mmCIF file of C-alpha atoms in Angstrom:
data_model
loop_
_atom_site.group_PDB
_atom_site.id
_atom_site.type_symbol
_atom_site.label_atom_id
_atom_site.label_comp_id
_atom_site.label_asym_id
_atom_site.label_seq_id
_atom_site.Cartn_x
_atom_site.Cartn_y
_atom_site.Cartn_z
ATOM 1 C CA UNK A 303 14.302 -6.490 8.327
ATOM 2 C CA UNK A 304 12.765 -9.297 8.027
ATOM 3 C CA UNK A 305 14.012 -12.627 6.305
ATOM 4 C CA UNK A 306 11.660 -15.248 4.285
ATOM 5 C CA UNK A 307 12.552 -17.875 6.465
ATOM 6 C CA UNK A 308 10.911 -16.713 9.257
ATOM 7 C CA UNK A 309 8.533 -14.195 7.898
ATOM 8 C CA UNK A 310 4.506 -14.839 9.690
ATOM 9 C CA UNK A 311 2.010 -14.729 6.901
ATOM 10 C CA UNK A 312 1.503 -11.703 6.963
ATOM 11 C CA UNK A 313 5.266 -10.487 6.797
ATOM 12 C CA UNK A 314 5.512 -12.490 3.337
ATOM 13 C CA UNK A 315 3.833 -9.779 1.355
ATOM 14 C CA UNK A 316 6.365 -7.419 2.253
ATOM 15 C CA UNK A 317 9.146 -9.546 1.637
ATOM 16 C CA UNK A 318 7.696 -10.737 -1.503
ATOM 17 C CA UNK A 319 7.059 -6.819 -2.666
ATOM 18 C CA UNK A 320 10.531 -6.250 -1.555
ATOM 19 C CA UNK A 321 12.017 -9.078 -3.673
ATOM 20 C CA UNK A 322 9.268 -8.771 -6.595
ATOM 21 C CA UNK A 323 10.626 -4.628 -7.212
ATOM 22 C CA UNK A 324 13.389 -4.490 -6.140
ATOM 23 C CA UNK A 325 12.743 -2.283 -3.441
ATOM 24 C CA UNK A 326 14.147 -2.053 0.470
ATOM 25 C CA UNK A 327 12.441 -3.612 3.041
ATOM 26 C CA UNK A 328 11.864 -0.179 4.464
ATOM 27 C CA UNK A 329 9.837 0.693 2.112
ATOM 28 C CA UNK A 330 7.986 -2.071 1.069
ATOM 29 C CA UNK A 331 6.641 -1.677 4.553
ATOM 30 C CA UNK A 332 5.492 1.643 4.079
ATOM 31 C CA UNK A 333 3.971 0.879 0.744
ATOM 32 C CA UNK A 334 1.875 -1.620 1.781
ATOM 33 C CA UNK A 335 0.933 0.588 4.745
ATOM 34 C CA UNK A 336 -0.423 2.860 1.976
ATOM 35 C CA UNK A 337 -2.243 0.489 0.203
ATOM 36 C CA UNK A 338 -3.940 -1.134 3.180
ATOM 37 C CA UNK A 339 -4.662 2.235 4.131
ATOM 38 C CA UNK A 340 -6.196 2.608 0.834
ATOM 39 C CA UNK A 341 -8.124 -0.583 0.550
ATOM 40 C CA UNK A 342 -9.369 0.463 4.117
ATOM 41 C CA UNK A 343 -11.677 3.854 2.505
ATOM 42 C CA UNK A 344 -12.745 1.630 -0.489
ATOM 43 C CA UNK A 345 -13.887 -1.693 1.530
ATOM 44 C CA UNK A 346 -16.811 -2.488 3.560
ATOM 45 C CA UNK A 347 -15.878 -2.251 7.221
ATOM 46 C CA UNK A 348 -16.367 -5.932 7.670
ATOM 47 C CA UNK A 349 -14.699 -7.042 4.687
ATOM 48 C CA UNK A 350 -11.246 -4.800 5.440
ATOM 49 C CA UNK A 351 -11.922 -6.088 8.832
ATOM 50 C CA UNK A 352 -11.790 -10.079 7.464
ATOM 51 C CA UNK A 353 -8.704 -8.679 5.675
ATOM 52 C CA UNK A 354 -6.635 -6.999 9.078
ATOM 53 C CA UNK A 355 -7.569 -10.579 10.410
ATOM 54 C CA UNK A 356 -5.532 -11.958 7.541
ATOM 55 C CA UNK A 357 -2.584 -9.757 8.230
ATOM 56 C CA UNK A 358 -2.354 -8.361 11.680
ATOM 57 C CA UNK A 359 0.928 -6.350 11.154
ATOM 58 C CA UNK A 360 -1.097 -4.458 8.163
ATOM 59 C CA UNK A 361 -2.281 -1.685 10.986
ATOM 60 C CA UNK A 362 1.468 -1.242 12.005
ATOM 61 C CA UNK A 363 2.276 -1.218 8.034
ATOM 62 C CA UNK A 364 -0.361 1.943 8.012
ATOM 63 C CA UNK A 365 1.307 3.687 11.160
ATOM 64 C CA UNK A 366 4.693 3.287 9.352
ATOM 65 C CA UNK A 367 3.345 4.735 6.123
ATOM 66 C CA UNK A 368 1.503 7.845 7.845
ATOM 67 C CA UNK A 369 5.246 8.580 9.475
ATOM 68 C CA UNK A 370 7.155 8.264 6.857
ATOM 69 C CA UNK A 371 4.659 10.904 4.889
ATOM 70 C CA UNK A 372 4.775 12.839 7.884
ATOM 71 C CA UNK A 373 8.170 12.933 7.934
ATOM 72 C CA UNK A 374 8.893 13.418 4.256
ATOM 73 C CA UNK A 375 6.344 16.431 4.626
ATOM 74 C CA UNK A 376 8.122 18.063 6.757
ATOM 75 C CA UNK A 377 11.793 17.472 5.260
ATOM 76 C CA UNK A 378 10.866 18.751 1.706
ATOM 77 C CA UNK A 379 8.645 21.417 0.854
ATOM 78 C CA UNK A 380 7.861 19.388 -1.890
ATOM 79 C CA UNK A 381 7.147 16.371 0.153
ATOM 80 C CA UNK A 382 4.329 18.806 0.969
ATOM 81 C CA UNK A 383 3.266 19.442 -2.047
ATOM 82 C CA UNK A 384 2.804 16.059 -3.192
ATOM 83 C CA UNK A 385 0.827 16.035 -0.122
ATOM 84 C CA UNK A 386 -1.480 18.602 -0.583
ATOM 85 C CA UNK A 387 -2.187 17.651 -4.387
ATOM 86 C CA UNK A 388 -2.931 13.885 -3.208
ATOM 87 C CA UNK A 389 -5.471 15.283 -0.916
ATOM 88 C CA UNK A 390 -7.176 17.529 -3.507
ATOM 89 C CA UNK A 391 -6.244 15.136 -6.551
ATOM 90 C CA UNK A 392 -8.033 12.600 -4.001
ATOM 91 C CA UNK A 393 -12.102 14.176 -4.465
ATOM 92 C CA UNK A 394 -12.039 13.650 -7.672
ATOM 93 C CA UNK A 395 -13.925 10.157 -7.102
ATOM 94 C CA UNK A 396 -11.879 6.755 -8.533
ATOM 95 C CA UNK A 397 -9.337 8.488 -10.926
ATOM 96 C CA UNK A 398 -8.691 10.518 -8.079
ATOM 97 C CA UNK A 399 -8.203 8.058 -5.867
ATOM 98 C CA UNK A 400 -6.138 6.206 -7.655
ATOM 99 C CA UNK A 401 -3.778 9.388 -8.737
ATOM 100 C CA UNK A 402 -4.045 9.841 -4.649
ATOM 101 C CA UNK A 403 -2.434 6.129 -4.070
ATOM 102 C CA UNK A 404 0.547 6.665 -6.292
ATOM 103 C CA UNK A 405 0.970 10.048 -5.066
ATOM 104 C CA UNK A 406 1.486 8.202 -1.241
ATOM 105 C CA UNK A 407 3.352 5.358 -3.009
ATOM 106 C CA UNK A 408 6.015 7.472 -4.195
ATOM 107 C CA UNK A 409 5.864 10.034 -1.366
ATOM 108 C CA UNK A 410 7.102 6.986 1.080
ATOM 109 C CA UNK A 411 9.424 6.320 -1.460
ATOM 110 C CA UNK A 412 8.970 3.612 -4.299
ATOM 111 C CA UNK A 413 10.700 4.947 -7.054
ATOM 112 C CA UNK A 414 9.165 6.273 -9.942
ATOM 113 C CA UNK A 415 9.870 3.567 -12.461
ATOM 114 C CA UNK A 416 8.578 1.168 -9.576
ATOM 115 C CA UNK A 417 4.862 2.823 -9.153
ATOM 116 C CA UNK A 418 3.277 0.806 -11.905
ATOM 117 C CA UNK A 419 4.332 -2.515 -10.852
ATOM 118 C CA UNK A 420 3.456 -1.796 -7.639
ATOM 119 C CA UNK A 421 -0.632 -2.406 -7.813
ATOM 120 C CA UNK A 422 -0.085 -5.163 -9.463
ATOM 121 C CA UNK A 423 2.355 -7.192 -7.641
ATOM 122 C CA UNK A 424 0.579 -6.184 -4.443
ATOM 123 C CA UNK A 425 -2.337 -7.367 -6.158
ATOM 124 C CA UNK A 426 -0.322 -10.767 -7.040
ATOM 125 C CA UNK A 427 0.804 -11.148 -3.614
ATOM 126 C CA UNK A 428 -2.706 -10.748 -1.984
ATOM 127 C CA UNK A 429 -4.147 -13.258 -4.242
ATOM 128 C CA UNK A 430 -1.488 -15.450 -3.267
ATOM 129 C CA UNK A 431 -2.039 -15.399 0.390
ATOM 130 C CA UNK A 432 -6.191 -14.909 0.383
ATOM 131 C CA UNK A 433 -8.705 -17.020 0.272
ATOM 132 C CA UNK A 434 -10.532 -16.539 -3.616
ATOM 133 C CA UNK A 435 -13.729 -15.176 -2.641
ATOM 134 C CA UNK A 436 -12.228 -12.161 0.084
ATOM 135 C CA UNK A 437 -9.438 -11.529 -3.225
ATOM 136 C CA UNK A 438 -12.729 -11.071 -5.926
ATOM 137 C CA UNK A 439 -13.903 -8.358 -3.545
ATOM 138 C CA UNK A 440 -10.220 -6.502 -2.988
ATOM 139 C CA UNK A 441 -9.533 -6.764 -6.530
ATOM 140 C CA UNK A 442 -12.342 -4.809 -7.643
ATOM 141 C CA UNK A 443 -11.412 -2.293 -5.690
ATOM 142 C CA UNK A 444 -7.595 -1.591 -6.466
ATOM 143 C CA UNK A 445 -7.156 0.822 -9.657
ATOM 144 C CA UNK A 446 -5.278 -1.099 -12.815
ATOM 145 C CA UNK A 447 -6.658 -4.484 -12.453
#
């Protein structure tokens, strides 16, 4: 994968949610596919477009994420399960979405005892690497914090 030495920007977070839980590459990739993917129904189009601007390989991180679900899906009929409860679990307004995210979080695989660390170190790390103002907005917007 990719090494902190010559990680872009954008690369960081998902070496630094990697490192921070403990947690393959892999799938620190996917996760943060998920919860760009996230941010991206809960943002203003221009503000989750200031954000892609900030990290470019984010829209790759989202492909990655909707094929490993995809693939997961159709491995497991449980995989599909999970699913199909997100996606229902998902009307139900904020709760729901926030049930939704951890639903995708572990469905691309970050282990159970890993899900409620994950908001907030990905939280962390975008603080980290954002300017203040763009991070108030975000952080409003991601359940837990």
């Amino acid at each position: 994968m990719v090494s902190s030495a010559t990680a872009s920007p954008a690369e960081q977070i998902v070496v630094q949610i990697a490192a921070r839980l403990g947690i393959p590459q892999s799938v620190a990739v996917s996760a943060a596919g998920v919860a760009f993917q996230f941010l991206s129904r809960q943002l203003e189009a221009g503000t989750f477009d200031t954000l892609m601007e900030r990290f470019p390989a984010a829209r790759g991180w989202i492909e990655q994420a909707l094929v490993t679900e995809k693939q997961k899906e159709e491995s497991s009929f449980l995989g599909g399960m999970v699913g199909k409860v997100a996606g229902a679990v998902g009307g139900l307004g904020g709760v729901g979405a926030a049930a939704q995210l951890f639903a995708r979080l572990g469905q691309v695989g970050v282990p159970a005892d890993k899900l409620d660390n994950f908001v907030p170190t990905f939280s962390n790390v975008l603080q980290e690497n954002l300017p203040a103002d763009l991070f108030q907005v975000i952080k409003g917007k991601l359940p837990g914090i």
